[in-house]
PDB file of C-alpha atoms in Angstrom:
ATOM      1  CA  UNK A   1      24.368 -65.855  14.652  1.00 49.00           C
ATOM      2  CA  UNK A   2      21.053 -64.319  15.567  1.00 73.00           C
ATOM      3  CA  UNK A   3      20.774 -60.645  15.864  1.00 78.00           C
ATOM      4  CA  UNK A   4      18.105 -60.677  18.714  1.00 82.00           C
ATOM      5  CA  UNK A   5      15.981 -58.117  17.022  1.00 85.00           C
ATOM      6  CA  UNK A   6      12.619 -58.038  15.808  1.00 87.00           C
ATOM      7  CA  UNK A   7      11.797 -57.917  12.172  1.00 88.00           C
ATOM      8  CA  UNK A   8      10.067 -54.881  11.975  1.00 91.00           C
ATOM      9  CA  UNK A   9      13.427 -53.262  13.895  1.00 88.00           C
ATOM     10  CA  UNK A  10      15.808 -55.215  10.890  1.00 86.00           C
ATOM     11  CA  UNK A  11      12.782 -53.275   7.676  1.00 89.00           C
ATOM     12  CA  UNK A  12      13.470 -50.161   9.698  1.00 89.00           C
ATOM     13  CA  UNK A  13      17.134 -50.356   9.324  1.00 85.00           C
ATOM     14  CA  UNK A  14      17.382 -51.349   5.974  1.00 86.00           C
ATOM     15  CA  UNK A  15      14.726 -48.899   4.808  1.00 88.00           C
ATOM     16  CA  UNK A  16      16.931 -45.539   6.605  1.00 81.00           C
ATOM     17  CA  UNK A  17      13.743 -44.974   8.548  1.00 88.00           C
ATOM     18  CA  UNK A  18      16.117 -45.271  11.857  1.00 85.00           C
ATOM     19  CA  UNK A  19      19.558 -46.346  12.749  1.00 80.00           C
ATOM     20  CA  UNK A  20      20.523 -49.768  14.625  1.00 81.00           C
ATOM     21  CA  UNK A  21      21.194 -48.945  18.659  1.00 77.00           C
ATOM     22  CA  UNK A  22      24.705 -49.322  19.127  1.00 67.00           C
ATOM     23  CA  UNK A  23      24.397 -52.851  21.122  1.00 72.00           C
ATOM     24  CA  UNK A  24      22.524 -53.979  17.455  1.00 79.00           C
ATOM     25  CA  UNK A  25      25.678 -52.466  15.644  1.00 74.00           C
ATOM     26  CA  UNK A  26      28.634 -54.901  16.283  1.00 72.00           C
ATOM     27  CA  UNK A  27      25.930 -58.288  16.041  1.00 78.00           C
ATOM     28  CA  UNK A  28      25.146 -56.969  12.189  1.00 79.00           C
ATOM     29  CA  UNK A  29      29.093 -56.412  11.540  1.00 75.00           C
ATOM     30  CA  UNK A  30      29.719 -59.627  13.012  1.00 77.00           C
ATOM     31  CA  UNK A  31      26.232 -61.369  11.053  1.00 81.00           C
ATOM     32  CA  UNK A  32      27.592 -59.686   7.465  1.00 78.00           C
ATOM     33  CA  UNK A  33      30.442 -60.994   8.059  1.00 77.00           C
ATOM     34  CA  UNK A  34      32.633 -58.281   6.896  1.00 70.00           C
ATOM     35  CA  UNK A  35      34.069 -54.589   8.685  1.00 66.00           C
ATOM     36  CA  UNK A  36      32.794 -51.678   6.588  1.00 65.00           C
ATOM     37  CA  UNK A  37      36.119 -49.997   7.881  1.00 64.00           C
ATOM     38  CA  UNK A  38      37.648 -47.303   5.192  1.00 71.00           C
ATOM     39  CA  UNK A  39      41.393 -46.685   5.297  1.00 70.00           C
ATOM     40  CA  UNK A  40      41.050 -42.957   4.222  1.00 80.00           C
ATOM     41  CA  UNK A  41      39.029 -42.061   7.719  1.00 82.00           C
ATOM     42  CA  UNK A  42      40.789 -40.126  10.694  1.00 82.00           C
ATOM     43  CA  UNK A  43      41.948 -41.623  13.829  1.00 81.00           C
ATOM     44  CA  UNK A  44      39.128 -39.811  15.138  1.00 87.00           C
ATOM     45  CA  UNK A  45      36.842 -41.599  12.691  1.00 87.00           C
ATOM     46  CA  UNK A  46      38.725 -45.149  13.159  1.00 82.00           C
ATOM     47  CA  UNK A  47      37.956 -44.628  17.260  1.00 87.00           C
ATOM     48  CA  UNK A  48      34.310 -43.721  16.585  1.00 89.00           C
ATOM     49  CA  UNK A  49      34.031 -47.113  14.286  1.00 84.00           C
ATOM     50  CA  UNK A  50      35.719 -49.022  17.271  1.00 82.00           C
ATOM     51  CA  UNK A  51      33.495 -47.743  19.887  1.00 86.00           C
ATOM     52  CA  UNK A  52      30.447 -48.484  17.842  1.00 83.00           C
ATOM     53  CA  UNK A  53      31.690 -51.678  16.700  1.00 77.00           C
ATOM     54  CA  UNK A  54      32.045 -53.129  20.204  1.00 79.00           C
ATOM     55  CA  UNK A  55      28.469 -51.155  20.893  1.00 80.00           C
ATOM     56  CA  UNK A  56      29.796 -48.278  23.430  1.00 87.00           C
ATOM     57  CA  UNK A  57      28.974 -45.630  24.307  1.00 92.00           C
ATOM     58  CA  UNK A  58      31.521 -42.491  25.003  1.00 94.00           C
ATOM     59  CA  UNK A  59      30.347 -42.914  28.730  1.00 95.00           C
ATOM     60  CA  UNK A  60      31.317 -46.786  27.998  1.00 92.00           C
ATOM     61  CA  UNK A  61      34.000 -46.115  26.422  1.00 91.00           C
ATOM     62  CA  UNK A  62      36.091 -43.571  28.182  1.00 92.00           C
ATOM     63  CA  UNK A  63      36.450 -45.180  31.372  1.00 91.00           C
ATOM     64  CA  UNK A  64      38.279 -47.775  29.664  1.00 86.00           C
ATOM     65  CA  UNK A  65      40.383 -45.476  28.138  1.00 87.00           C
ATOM     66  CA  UNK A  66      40.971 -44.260  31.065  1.00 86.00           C
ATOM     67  CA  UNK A  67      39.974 -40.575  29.981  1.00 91.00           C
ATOM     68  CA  UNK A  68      36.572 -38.638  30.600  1.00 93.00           C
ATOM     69  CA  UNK A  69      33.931 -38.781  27.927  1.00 95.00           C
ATOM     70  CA  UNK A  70      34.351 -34.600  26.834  1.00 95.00           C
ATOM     71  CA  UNK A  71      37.931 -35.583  25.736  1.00 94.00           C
ATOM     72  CA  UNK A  72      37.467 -38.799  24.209  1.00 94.00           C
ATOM     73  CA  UNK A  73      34.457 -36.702  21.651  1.00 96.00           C
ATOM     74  CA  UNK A  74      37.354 -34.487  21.223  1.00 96.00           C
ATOM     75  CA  UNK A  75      39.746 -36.759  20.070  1.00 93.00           C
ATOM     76  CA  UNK A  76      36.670 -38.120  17.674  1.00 94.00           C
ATOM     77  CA  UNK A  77      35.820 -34.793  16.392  1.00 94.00           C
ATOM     78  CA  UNK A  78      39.138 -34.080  16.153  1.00 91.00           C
ATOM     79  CA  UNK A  79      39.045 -30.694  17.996  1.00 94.00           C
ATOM     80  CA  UNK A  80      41.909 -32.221  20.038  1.00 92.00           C
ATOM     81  CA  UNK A  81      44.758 -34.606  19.571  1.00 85.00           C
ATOM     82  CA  UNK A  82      45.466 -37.559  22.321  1.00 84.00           C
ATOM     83  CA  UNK A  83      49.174 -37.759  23.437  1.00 84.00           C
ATOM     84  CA  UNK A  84      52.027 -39.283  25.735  1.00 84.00           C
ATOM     85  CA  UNK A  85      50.506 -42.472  27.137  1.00 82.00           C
ATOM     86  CA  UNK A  86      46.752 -42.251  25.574  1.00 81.00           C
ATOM     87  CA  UNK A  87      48.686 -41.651  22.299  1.00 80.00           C
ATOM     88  CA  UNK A  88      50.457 -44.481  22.684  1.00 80.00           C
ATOM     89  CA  UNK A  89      47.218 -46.824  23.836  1.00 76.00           C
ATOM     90  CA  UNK A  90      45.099 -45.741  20.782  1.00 75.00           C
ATOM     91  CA  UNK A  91      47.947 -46.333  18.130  1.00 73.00           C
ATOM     92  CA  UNK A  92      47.285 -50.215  19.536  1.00 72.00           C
ATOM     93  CA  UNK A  93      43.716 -50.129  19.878  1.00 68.00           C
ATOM     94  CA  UNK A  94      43.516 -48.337  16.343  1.00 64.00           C
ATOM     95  CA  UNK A  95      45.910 -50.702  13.902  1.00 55.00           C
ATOM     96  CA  UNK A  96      46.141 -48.665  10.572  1.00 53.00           C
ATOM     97  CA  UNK A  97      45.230 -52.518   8.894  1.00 46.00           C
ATOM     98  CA  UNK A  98      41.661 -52.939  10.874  1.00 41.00           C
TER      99      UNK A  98
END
C-alpha cells in the first residue's frame, strides 16, 4: 500500500519536524502494519486513537456519533463522561481488546 505522500512529507515525519495530517494517519497504521494502541489509555484516549485512526476529525466524527463536536472533546478530555445510549455505542466502537 502506497501512502500517497511525498518524500520530503514521510523525512518530516520521521524527523518530529511536523506531525502526519490525520487523512496520512490511518494509511501509515495500516502501511506498518501494526496498531500502536496501549491498553493502559482512557476511553477518552482509546476514542481519540479511533478518530485519528480512521483520519477524522471531531467535526467528522461527531455527527456520526450522533453528538456535537464540544461534547465528543469532552468525552476525550475526559471533562465529561458519555452515558445511556452514547454509553452504550462507544463501549462497541471502543472494544477493551483493539
Amino acid at each position: 500500500m502506497l501512502l500517497r505522500s511525498t518524500e520530503c512529507s514521510v523525512c518530516l515525519w520521521e524527523t518530529n519536524r511536523t506531525s502526519p495530517t490525520l487523512p496520512f494517519r490511518a494509511r501509515i497504521i495500516e502501511f506498518l502494519g501494526y496498531c500502536p494502541f496501549d491498553p493502559g489509555w482512557t476511553p477518552g484516549e482509546r476514542l481519540t486513537w479511533i478518530r485519528r485512526y480512521f483520519g477524522l476529525s471531531q467535526e467528522a466524527m461527531a455527527p456520526r456519533l450522533k453528538v456535537d463536536p464540544g461534547t465528543l472533546a469532552k468525552w476525550e478530555t475526559g471533562k465529561k463522561e458519555p452515558m445511556g445510549g452514547f454509553l452504550i455505542r462507544l463501549q462497541k466502537l471502543l472494544p477493551s481488546d483493539i
